[in-house]
Amino acid sequence: MRRERGFRSRGGRGGRGRGGDGGGYRDGGGRDGNRDGGGGGGRGYGRNGRGGGGGGRGGRRHGRGRGRGGRHHNPRQSADSGNQRERIAIESGVLVLIDQFMLANPQFIDRLKSIIDEGPDAKDKVIRDYGGIVVEVSPDRYRIERDPYAYSIVVHPEGDEPESEEIQQLATDGKGTVFVDTRCLAMIDRELLDDSSLLDKYKQLWFSGQDKACRDLIRDNGGAVRYGFSRAGDELGVYVIPGQNIVALWPDVAEGTAAADAGSEA
């Protein structure tokens, strides 16, 4: 598999599966209750790669005709708007990257509540079990630069202006992979996951169909939400520049797939 635009490959992957009928975390199976899914399809995670089959996405995002994905949609303009708007306030020194749905996933929330008095390692394991990634950074305010044509997302301290080509060369410290099923990636301070009432409110909004209110709630609490790159979901490699507070994400893109999704939301 060849990565377009010179991005490095993270090695082979198992086949992308959309089956499964329960769970919602990496050691259990696919998700049910994903509003964007068709008939409860989800990702299946297994020791030998990505499993699954069966149900696919029959969700509302296909065939919109108007709005973000319309004929005159400009991905660059939309991305630039988000780049100017989105910020992350990190006070704990730990950035969490995770699919937006997982913050509403009852199983994820229950797992966090069950270890509320345990140390950070236990919380980090739960985050990874549900497809997320934890990255240590200095407490600061961060900007997010999403480039829909370079298929990259860069998180950096506000006021810095790193060059994208330089980041690709220097971001050599791989932290793992974040899995994005619902098109949107939540970026938050880890300490927000200790706020059970906030997560319960987010869950209530999500399952009542108020996706935008969920994203606004994240932003109101110092987090950010950005789109991935593929309508079918993303597996984004997470890299950092050693000694710097710069986090870079990019997907492994099959030939032709990236071009088909270039007009997706920003």
PDB file of C-alpha atoms in Angstrom:
ATOM      1  CA  MET A   1       0.000   0.000   0.000  1.00  0.00           C
ATOM      2  CA  ARG A   2       1.528   3.315  -1.022  1.00  0.00           C
ATOM      3  CA  ARG A   3       0.990   6.489   0.952  1.00  0.00           C
ATOM      4  CA  GLU A   4       0.220   9.529  -1.138  1.00  0.00           C
ATOM      5  CA  ARG A   5       2.058  12.827  -0.713  1.00  0.00           C
ATOM      6  CA  GLY A   6       5.102  11.173   0.752  1.00  0.00           C
ATOM      7  CA  PHE A   7       3.612  10.241   4.114  1.00  0.00           C
ATOM      8  CA  ARG A   8       5.317   7.406   5.895  1.00  0.00           C
ATOM      9  CA  SER A   9       3.499   4.121   6.222  1.00  0.00           C
ATOM     10  CA  ARG A  10       2.828   2.543   9.596  1.00  0.00           C
ATOM     11  CA  GLY A  11       3.021  -0.978   8.266  1.00  0.00           C
ATOM     12  CA  GLY A  12       0.371  -3.486   7.358  1.00  0.00           C
ATOM     13  CA  ARG A  13      -3.151  -3.571   8.706  1.00  0.00           C
ATOM     14  CA  GLY A  14      -5.752  -6.225   8.971  1.00  0.00           C
ATOM     15  CA  GLY A  15      -8.853  -5.831   6.829  1.00  0.00           C
ATOM     16  CA  ARG A  16     -11.287  -3.061   7.762  1.00  0.00           C
ATOM     17  CA  GLY A  17     -14.450  -4.659   9.111  1.00  0.00           C
ATOM     18  CA  ARG A  18     -17.795  -3.073   9.825  1.00  0.00           C
ATOM     19  CA  GLY A  19     -19.501  -5.967  11.527  1.00  0.00           C
ATOM     20  CA  GLY A  20     -20.142  -6.754  15.141  1.00  0.00           C
ATOM     21  CA  ASP A  21     -23.208  -6.122  17.204  1.00  0.00           C
ATOM     22  CA  GLY A  22     -22.175  -4.864  20.580  1.00  0.00           C
ATOM     23  CA  GLY A  23     -19.419  -3.613  22.806  1.00  0.00           C
ATOM     24  CA  GLY A  24     -17.851  -0.462  21.532  1.00  0.00           C
ATOM     25  CA  TYR A  25     -14.265  -0.888  22.581  1.00  0.00           C
ATOM     26  CA  ARG A  26     -11.176  -2.493  21.189  1.00  0.00           C
ATOM     27  CA  ASP A  27     -11.210  -5.642  23.274  1.00  0.00           C
ATOM     28  CA  GLY A  28     -14.907  -6.277  22.881  1.00  0.00           C
ATOM     29  CA  GLY A  29     -16.234  -5.750  19.376  1.00  0.00           C
ATOM     30  CA  GLY A  30     -18.156  -3.224  17.349  1.00  0.00           C
ATOM     31  CA  ARG A  31     -20.400  -0.436  18.538  1.00  0.00           C
ATOM     32  CA  ASP A  32     -24.137  -0.444  18.754  1.00  0.00           C
ATOM     33  CA  GLY A  33     -25.951   2.818  19.247  1.00  0.00           C
ATOM     34  CA  ASN A  34     -23.818   4.758  16.773  1.00  0.00           C
ATOM     35  CA  ARG A  35     -26.285   7.144  15.198  1.00  0.00           C
ATOM     36  CA  ASP A  36     -24.253   7.302  12.021  1.00  0.00           C
ATOM     37  CA  GLY A  37     -24.182   3.566  11.488  1.00  0.00           C
ATOM     38  CA  GLY A  38     -26.505   1.436   9.419  1.00  0.00           C
ATOM     39  CA  GLY A  39     -28.135  -1.333  11.402  1.00  0.00           C
ATOM     40  CA  GLY A  40     -25.648  -1.345  14.268  1.00  0.00           C
ATOM     41  CA  GLY A  41     -22.507  -1.992  12.244  1.00  0.00           C
ATOM     42  CA  GLY A  42     -19.228  -1.205  13.925  1.00  0.00           C
ATOM     43  CA  ARG A  43     -15.550  -1.936  14.021  1.00  0.00           C
ATOM     44  CA  GLY A  44     -14.417  -5.277  15.317  1.00  0.00           C
ATOM     45  CA  TYR A  45     -11.043  -5.392  16.979  1.00  0.00           C
ATOM     46  CA  GLY A  46      -9.056  -8.571  17.318  1.00  0.00           C
ATOM     47  CA  ARG A  47      -5.622  -9.833  18.129  1.00  0.00           C
ATOM     48  CA  ASN A  48      -5.014 -10.728  14.499  1.00  0.00           C
ATOM     49  CA  GLY A  49      -6.068  -7.455  12.982  1.00  0.00           C
ATOM     50  CA  ARG A  50      -9.321  -5.764  12.161  1.00  0.00           C
ATOM     51  CA  GLY A  51     -12.242  -8.143  11.950  1.00  0.00           C
ATOM     52  CA  GLY A  52     -15.916  -7.902  11.298  1.00  0.00           C
ATOM     53  CA  GLY A  53     -18.211  -7.968   8.367  1.00  0.00           C
ATOM     54  CA  GLY A  54     -21.936  -7.644   7.997  1.00  0.00           C
ATOM     55  CA  GLY A  55     -23.579  -4.321   8.704  1.00  0.00           C
ATOM     56  CA  GLY A  56     -22.276  -1.207   7.054  1.00  0.00           C
ATOM     57  CA  ARG A  57     -22.965   2.478   7.317  1.00  0.00           C
ATOM     58  CA  GLY A  58     -26.335   3.460   5.994  1.00  0.00           C
ATOM     59  CA  GLY A  59     -26.265   6.718   7.887  1.00  0.00           C
ATOM     60  CA  ARG A  60     -27.465  10.170   7.110  1.00  0.00           C
ATOM     61  CA  ARG A  61     -24.204  11.502   5.777  1.00  0.00           C
ATOM     62  CA  HIS A  62     -24.520   9.738   2.413  1.00  0.00           C
ATOM     63  CA  GLY A  63     -26.371  11.606  -0.302  1.00  0.00           C
ATOM     64  CA  ARG A  64     -26.807  14.874   1.499  1.00  0.00           C
ATOM     65  CA  GLY A  65     -26.794  16.943  -1.640  1.00  0.00           C
ATOM     66  CA  ARG A  66     -26.540  20.218   0.240  1.00  0.00           C
ATOM     67  CA  GLY A  67     -24.549  21.647   3.100  1.00  0.00           C
ATOM     68  CA  ARG A  68     -20.899  20.895   3.749  1.00  0.00           C
ATOM     69  CA  GLY A  69     -20.634  18.227   1.119  1.00  0.00           C
ATOM     70  CA  GLY A  70     -22.437  20.145  -1.608  1.00  0.00           C
ATOM     71  CA  ARG A  71     -21.203  20.831  -5.101  1.00  0.00           C
ATOM     72  CA  HIS A  72     -19.611  24.155  -4.202  1.00  0.00           C
ATOM     73  CA  HIS A  73     -18.007  22.987  -0.969  1.00  0.00           C
ATOM     74  CA  ASN A  74     -14.409  24.164  -0.613  1.00  0.00           C
ATOM     75  CA  PRO A  75     -12.468  21.800   1.702  1.00  0.00           C
ATOM     76  CA  ARG A  76      -9.551  24.199   2.068  1.00  0.00           C
ATOM     77  CA  GLN A  77     -11.775  27.119   3.030  1.00  0.00           C
ATOM     78  CA  SER A  78     -13.694  25.035   5.564  1.00  0.00           C
ATOM     79  CA  ALA A  79     -10.480  23.661   7.052  1.00  0.00           C
ATOM     80  CA  ASP A  80      -8.991  27.151   7.351  1.00  0.00           C
ATOM     81  CA  SER A  81     -12.108  28.299   9.185  1.00  0.00           C
ATOM     82  CA  GLY A  82     -11.759  25.457  11.653  1.00  0.00           C
ATOM     83  CA  ASN A  83      -8.034  26.106  12.019  1.00  0.00           C
ATOM     84  CA  GLN A  84      -8.736  29.683  13.044  1.00  0.00           C
ATOM     85  CA  ARG A  85     -11.513  28.710  15.447  1.00  0.00           C
ATOM     86  CA  GLU A  86     -10.466  25.530  17.256  1.00  0.00           C
ATOM     87  CA  ARG A  87      -8.257  25.589  20.365  1.00  0.00           C
ATOM     88  CA  ILE A  88      -7.393  23.073  23.088  1.00  0.00           C
ATOM     89  CA  ALA A  89      -6.660  24.170  26.645  1.00  0.00           C
ATOM     90  CA  ILE A  90      -4.378  21.623  28.322  1.00  0.00           C
ATOM     91  CA  GLU A  91      -3.850  22.111  32.048  1.00  0.00           C
ATOM     92  CA  SER A  92      -3.042  18.568  33.186  1.00  0.00           C
ATOM     93  CA  GLY A  93      -0.226  18.087  30.682  1.00  0.00           C
ATOM     94  CA  VAL A  94      -2.030  15.178  29.006  1.00  0.00           C
ATOM     95  CA  LEU A  95      -3.874  15.388  25.671  1.00  0.00           C
ATOM     96  CA  VAL A  96      -6.503  12.760  24.845  1.00  0.00           C
ATOM     97  CA  LEU A  97      -7.417  11.987  21.228  1.00  0.00           C
ATOM     98  CA  ILE A  98     -10.523   9.823  20.854  1.00  0.00           C
ATOM     99  CA  ASP A  99     -13.567   9.316  18.627  1.00  0.00           C
ATOM    100  CA  GLN A 100     -16.335  11.728  19.616  1.00  0.00           C
ATOM    101  CA  PHE A 101     -18.815   8.879  20.141  1.00  0.00           C
ATOM    102  CA  MET A 102     -16.735   7.244  22.841  1.00  0.00           C
ATOM    103  CA  LEU A 103     -17.395  10.165  25.177  1.00  0.00           C
ATOM    104  CA  ALA A 104     -21.068   9.132  25.010  1.00  0.00           C
ATOM    105  CA  ASN A 105     -20.474   5.374  25.038  1.00  0.00           C
ATOM    106  CA  PRO A 106     -22.118   4.031  28.231  1.00  0.00           C
ATOM    107  CA  GLN A 107     -19.532   1.268  28.548  1.00  0.00           C
ATOM    108  CA  PHE A 108     -16.652   3.731  28.275  1.00  0.00           C
ATOM    109  CA  ILE A 109     -18.223   6.017  30.866  1.00  0.00           C
ATOM    110  CA  ASP A 110     -18.922   3.130  33.243  1.00  0.00           C
ATOM    111  CA  ARG A 111     -15.333   1.919  32.950  1.00  0.00           C
ATOM    112  CA  LEU A 112     -14.049   5.380  33.826  1.00  0.00           C
ATOM    113  CA  LYS A 113     -16.399   5.672  36.796  1.00  0.00           C
ATOM    114  CA  SER A 114     -15.242   2.298  38.101  1.00  0.00           C
ATOM    115  CA  ILE A 115     -11.610   3.480  38.258  1.00  0.00           C
ATOM    116  CA  ILE A 116     -12.221   7.066  39.332  1.00  0.00           C
ATOM    117  CA  ASP A 117      -9.930   6.652  42.353  1.00  0.00           C
ATOM    118  CA  GLU A 118      -7.161   4.840  40.490  1.00  0.00           C
ATOM    119  CA  GLY A 119      -4.051   6.370  38.988  1.00  0.00           C
ATOM    120  CA  PRO A 120      -3.530   7.804  35.499  1.00  0.00           C
ATOM    121  CA  ASP A 121      -2.188   4.530  34.084  1.00  0.00           C
ATOM    122  CA  ALA A 122      -5.554   2.846  34.624  1.00  0.00           C
ATOM    123  CA  LYS A 123      -7.364   5.687  32.848  1.00  0.00           C
ATOM    124  CA  ASP A 124      -4.886   5.631  29.987  1.00  0.00           C
ATOM    125  CA  LYS A 125      -5.508   1.911  29.492  1.00  0.00           C
ATOM    126  CA  VAL A 126      -9.266   2.463  29.250  1.00  0.00           C
ATOM    127  CA  ILE A 127      -8.719   5.228  26.699  1.00  0.00           C
ATOM    128  CA  ARG A 128      -6.549   2.927  24.582  1.00  0.00           C
ATOM    129  CA  ASP A 129      -9.051   0.069  24.924  1.00  0.00           C
ATOM    130  CA  TYR A 130     -11.657   2.301  23.327  1.00  0.00           C
ATOM    131  CA  GLY A 131      -9.489   3.324  20.382  1.00  0.00           C
ATOM    132  CA  GLY A 132      -8.014   6.514  21.813  1.00  0.00           C
ATOM    133  CA  ILE A 133      -4.493   7.782  22.396  1.00  0.00           C
ATOM    134  CA  VAL A 134      -2.890   9.705  25.257  1.00  0.00           C
ATOM    135  CA  VAL A 135      -0.037  12.151  24.569  1.00  0.00           C
ATOM    136  CA  GLU A 136       1.946  14.077  27.166  1.00  0.00           C
ATOM    137  CA  VAL A 137       2.438  17.766  26.356  1.00  0.00           C
ATOM    138  CA  SER A 138       3.240  20.866  28.369  1.00  0.00           C
ATOM    139  CA  PRO A 139       0.279  22.727  29.889  1.00  0.00           C
ATOM    140  CA  ASP A 140      -0.594  25.370  27.316  1.00  0.00           C
ATOM    141  CA  ARG A 141      -3.178  26.507  24.793  1.00  0.00           C
ATOM    142  CA  TYR A 142      -2.934  24.643  21.487  1.00  0.00           C
ATOM    143  CA  ARG A 143      -4.089  25.228  17.936  1.00  0.00           C
ATOM    144  CA  ILE A 144      -5.105  22.535  15.467  1.00  0.00           C
ATOM    145  CA  GLU A 145      -4.060  22.788  11.826  1.00  0.00           C
ATOM    146  CA  ARG A 146      -6.013  20.396   9.608  1.00  0.00           C
ATOM    147  CA  ASP A 147      -4.977  20.117   5.954  1.00  0.00           C
ATOM    148  CA  PRO A 148      -7.546  18.166   3.887  1.00  0.00           C
ATOM    149  CA  TYR A 149      -5.142  17.838   0.953  1.00  0.00           C
ATOM    150  CA  ALA A 150      -2.041  16.778   2.871  1.00  0.00           C
ATOM    151  CA  TYR A 151      -4.273  14.504   4.998  1.00  0.00           C
ATOM    152  CA  SER A 152      -2.682  15.766   8.181  1.00  0.00           C
ATOM    153  CA  ILE A 153      -3.717  17.226  11.515  1.00  0.00           C
ATOM    154  CA  VAL A 154      -1.089  19.077  13.540  1.00  0.00           C
ATOM    155  CA  VAL A 155      -1.556  20.176  17.144  1.00  0.00           C
ATOM    156  CA  HIS A 156       0.905  22.853  18.268  1.00  0.00           C
ATOM    157  CA  PRO A 157       1.190  25.608  20.893  1.00  0.00           C
ATOM    158  CA  GLU A 158      -0.686  28.768  20.030  1.00  0.00           C
ATOM    159  CA  GLY A 159       1.715  31.335  18.621  1.00  0.00           C
ATOM    160  CA  ASP A 160       3.951  28.789  16.902  1.00  0.00           C
ATOM    161  CA  GLU A 161       3.800  28.366  13.133  1.00  0.00           C
ATOM    162  CA  PRO A 162       5.533  25.077  12.315  1.00  0.00           C
ATOM    163  CA  GLU A 163       6.144  24.166   8.682  1.00  0.00           C
ATOM    164  CA  SER A 164       4.197  21.085   7.600  1.00  0.00           C
ATOM    165  CA  GLU A 165       7.063  19.604   5.577  1.00  0.00           C
ATOM    166  CA  GLU A 166       9.392  20.010   8.547  1.00  0.00           C
ATOM    167  CA  ILE A 167       6.894  18.295  10.821  1.00  0.00           C
ATOM    168  CA  GLN A 168       6.667  15.292   8.506  1.00  0.00           C
ATOM    169  CA  GLN A 169      10.421  14.867   8.720  1.00  0.00           C
ATOM    170  CA  LEU A 170      10.811  15.477  12.456  1.00  0.00           C
ATOM    171  CA  ALA A 171       7.732  13.769  13.903  1.00  0.00           C
ATOM    172  CA  THR A 172       9.397  10.393  14.350  1.00  0.00           C
ATOM    173  CA  ASP A 173       8.166   9.358  17.802  1.00  0.00           C
ATOM    174  CA  GLY A 174       5.111   7.201  17.114  1.00  0.00           C
ATOM    175  CA  LYS A 175       2.544   7.001  19.912  1.00  0.00           C
ATOM    176  CA  GLY A 176       0.115   4.591  18.290  1.00  0.00           C
ATOM    177  CA  THR A 177      -3.141   4.822  16.377  1.00  0.00           C
ATOM    178  CA  VAL A 178      -6.418   6.568  17.112  1.00  0.00           C
ATOM    179  CA  PHE A 179      -9.526   5.033  15.528  1.00  0.00           C
ATOM    180  CA  VAL A 180     -12.216   7.404  14.248  1.00  0.00           C
ATOM    181  CA  ASP A 181     -15.537   5.809  13.259  1.00  0.00           C
ATOM    182  CA  THR A 182     -17.905   8.777  13.378  1.00  0.00           C
ATOM    183  CA  ARG A 183     -15.886  11.181  11.213  1.00  0.00           C
ATOM    184  CA  CYS A 184     -15.041  13.439  14.188  1.00  0.00           C
ATOM    185  CA  LEU A 185     -12.056  13.313  16.520  1.00  0.00           C
ATOM    186  CA  ALA A 186     -12.380  14.773  20.013  1.00  0.00           C
ATOM    187  CA  MET A 187      -9.281  16.411  21.504  1.00  0.00           C
ATOM    188  CA  ILE A 188      -9.501  17.074  25.229  1.00  0.00           C
ATOM    189  CA  ASP A 189      -7.565  17.444  28.453  1.00  0.00           C
ATOM    190  CA  ARG A 190      -7.519  14.102  30.265  1.00  0.00           C
ATOM    191  CA  GLU A 191      -8.833  15.685  33.449  1.00  0.00           C
ATOM    192  CA  LEU A 192     -12.220  16.212  31.736  1.00  0.00           C
ATOM    193  CA  LEU A 193     -12.710  12.447  31.901  1.00  0.00           C
ATOM    194  CA  ASP A 194     -12.853  12.751  35.700  1.00  0.00           C
ATOM    195  CA  ASP A 195     -16.013  14.867  35.390  1.00  0.00           C
ATOM    196  CA  SER A 196     -18.740  12.205  35.425  1.00  0.00           C
ATOM    197  CA  SER A 197     -21.557  14.759  35.278  1.00  0.00           C
ATOM    198  CA  LEU A 198     -20.054  16.262  32.121  1.00  0.00           C
ATOM    199  CA  LEU A 199     -19.847  12.850  30.451  1.00  0.00           C
ATOM    200  CA  ASP A 200     -23.424  12.028  31.478  1.00  0.00           C
ATOM    201  CA  LYS A 201     -24.631  15.305  29.963  1.00  0.00           C
ATOM    202  CA  TYR A 202     -22.686  14.580  26.770  1.00  0.00           C
ATOM    203  CA  LYS A 203     -24.227  11.094  26.588  1.00  0.00           C
ATOM    204  CA  GLN A 204     -27.720  12.489  27.041  1.00  0.00           C
ATOM    205  CA  LEU A 205     -27.193  15.012  24.251  1.00  0.00           C
ATOM    206  CA  TRP A 206     -25.690  12.408  21.923  1.00  0.00           C
ATOM    207  CA  PHE A 207     -28.475   9.871  22.252  1.00  0.00           C
ATOM    208  CA  SER A 208     -31.106  12.574  21.838  1.00  0.00           C
ATOM    209  CA  GLY A 209     -29.611  13.376  18.441  1.00  0.00           C
ATOM    210  CA  GLN A 210     -27.902  16.635  19.388  1.00  0.00           C
ATOM    211  CA  ASP A 211     -24.507  16.021  17.822  1.00  0.00           C
ATOM    212  CA  LYS A 212     -23.697  19.705  17.426  1.00  0.00           C
ATOM    213  CA  ALA A 213     -24.542  20.388  21.060  1.00  0.00           C
ATOM    214  CA  CYS A 214     -22.108  17.614  21.994  1.00  0.00           C
ATOM    215  CA  ARG A 215     -19.318  19.266  20.045  1.00  0.00           C
ATOM    216  CA  ASP A 216     -20.174  22.645  21.546  1.00  0.00           C
ATOM    217  CA  LEU A 217     -20.014  21.099  25.019  1.00  0.00           C
ATOM    218  CA  ILE A 218     -16.504  19.828  24.321  1.00  0.00           C
ATOM    219  CA  ARG A 219     -15.427  23.259  23.075  1.00  0.00           C
ATOM    220  CA  ASP A 220     -17.028  25.032  26.037  1.00  0.00           C
ATOM    221  CA  ASN A 221     -14.846  22.894  28.297  1.00  0.00           C
ATOM    222  CA  GLY A 222     -11.556  23.660  26.585  1.00  0.00           C
ATOM    223  CA  GLY A 223     -11.559  20.868  24.017  1.00  0.00           C
ATOM    224  CA  ALA A 224     -11.789  20.738  20.241  1.00  0.00           C
ATOM    225  CA  VAL A 225     -13.411  18.571  17.578  1.00  0.00           C
ATOM    226  CA  ARG A 226     -12.097  18.076  14.046  1.00  0.00           C
ATOM    227  CA  TYR A 227     -13.118  15.902  11.122  1.00  0.00           C
ATOM    228  CA  GLY A 228     -10.989  13.037   9.921  1.00  0.00           C
ATOM    229  CA  PHE A 229     -10.464  12.367   6.222  1.00  0.00           C
ATOM    230  CA  SER A 230     -12.446   9.323   5.102  1.00  0.00           C
ATOM    231  CA  ARG A 231     -16.201   8.864   5.121  1.00  0.00           C
ATOM    232  CA  ALA A 232     -15.623   5.210   6.003  1.00  0.00           C
ATOM    233  CA  GLY A 233     -13.618   6.081   9.121  1.00  0.00           C
ATOM    234  CA  ASP A 234      -9.955   6.674   9.849  1.00  0.00           C
ATOM    235  CA  GLU A 235      -7.007   5.036  11.506  1.00  0.00           C
ATOM    236  CA  LEU A 236      -4.753   7.979  12.266  1.00  0.00           C
ATOM    237  CA  GLY A 237      -1.153   7.423  13.238  1.00  0.00           C
ATOM    238  CA  VAL A 238      -0.113   9.741  16.070  1.00  0.00           C
ATOM    239  CA  TYR A 239       3.447  11.107  16.097  1.00  0.00           C
ATOM    240  CA  VAL A 240       5.298  13.715  18.122  1.00  0.00           C
ATOM    241  CA  ILE A 241       8.486  15.665  17.548  1.00  0.00           C
ATOM    242  CA  PRO A 242      10.885  14.608  20.321  1.00  0.00           C
ATOM    243  CA  GLY A 243      11.433  17.414  22.805  1.00  0.00           C
ATOM    244  CA  GLN A 244       8.695  19.601  21.334  1.00  0.00           C
ATOM    245  CA  ASN A 245       4.999  20.041  22.076  1.00  0.00           C
ATOM    246  CA  ILE A 246       3.916  19.235  18.529  1.00  0.00           C
ATOM    247  CA  VAL A 247       1.595  16.318  17.780  1.00  0.00           C
ATOM    248  CA  ALA A 248       0.950  15.188  14.197  1.00  0.00           C
ATOM    249  CA  LEU A 249      -1.707  12.808  12.897  1.00  0.00           C
ATOM    250  CA  TRP A 250      -2.060  11.301   9.450  1.00  0.00           C
ATOM    251  CA  PRO A 251      -3.751   8.227   7.974  1.00  0.00           C
ATOM    252  CA  ASP A 252      -2.528   5.369   5.866  1.00  0.00           C
ATOM    253  CA  VAL A 253      -4.284   6.104   2.579  1.00  0.00           C
ATOM    254  CA  ALA A 254      -4.853   3.573  -0.160  1.00  0.00           C
ATOM    255  CA  GLU A 255      -4.357   4.802  -3.725  1.00  0.00           C
ATOM    256  CA  GLY A 256      -7.529   6.488  -4.924  1.00  0.00           C
ATOM    257  CA  THR A 257      -9.307   6.499  -1.559  1.00  0.00           C
ATOM    258  CA  ALA A 258      -7.884   9.812  -0.433  1.00  0.00           C
ATOM    259  CA  ALA A 259      -8.820  11.592  -3.637  1.00  0.00           C
ATOM    260  CA  ALA A 260     -12.388  10.368  -3.336  1.00  0.00           C
ATOM    261  CA  ASP A 261     -12.681  11.859   0.130  1.00  0.00           C
ATOM    262  CA  ALA A 262     -10.850  15.144  -0.543  1.00  0.00           C
ATOM    263  CA  GLY A 263     -14.129  17.041  -0.516  1.00  0.00           C
ATOM    264  CA  SER A 264     -15.232  15.839   2.910  1.00  0.00           C
ATOM    265  CA  GLU A 265     -16.020  18.147   5.781  1.00  0.00           C
ATOM    266  CA  ALA A 266     -13.318  20.136   7.524  1.00  0.00           C
TER     267      ALA A 266
END
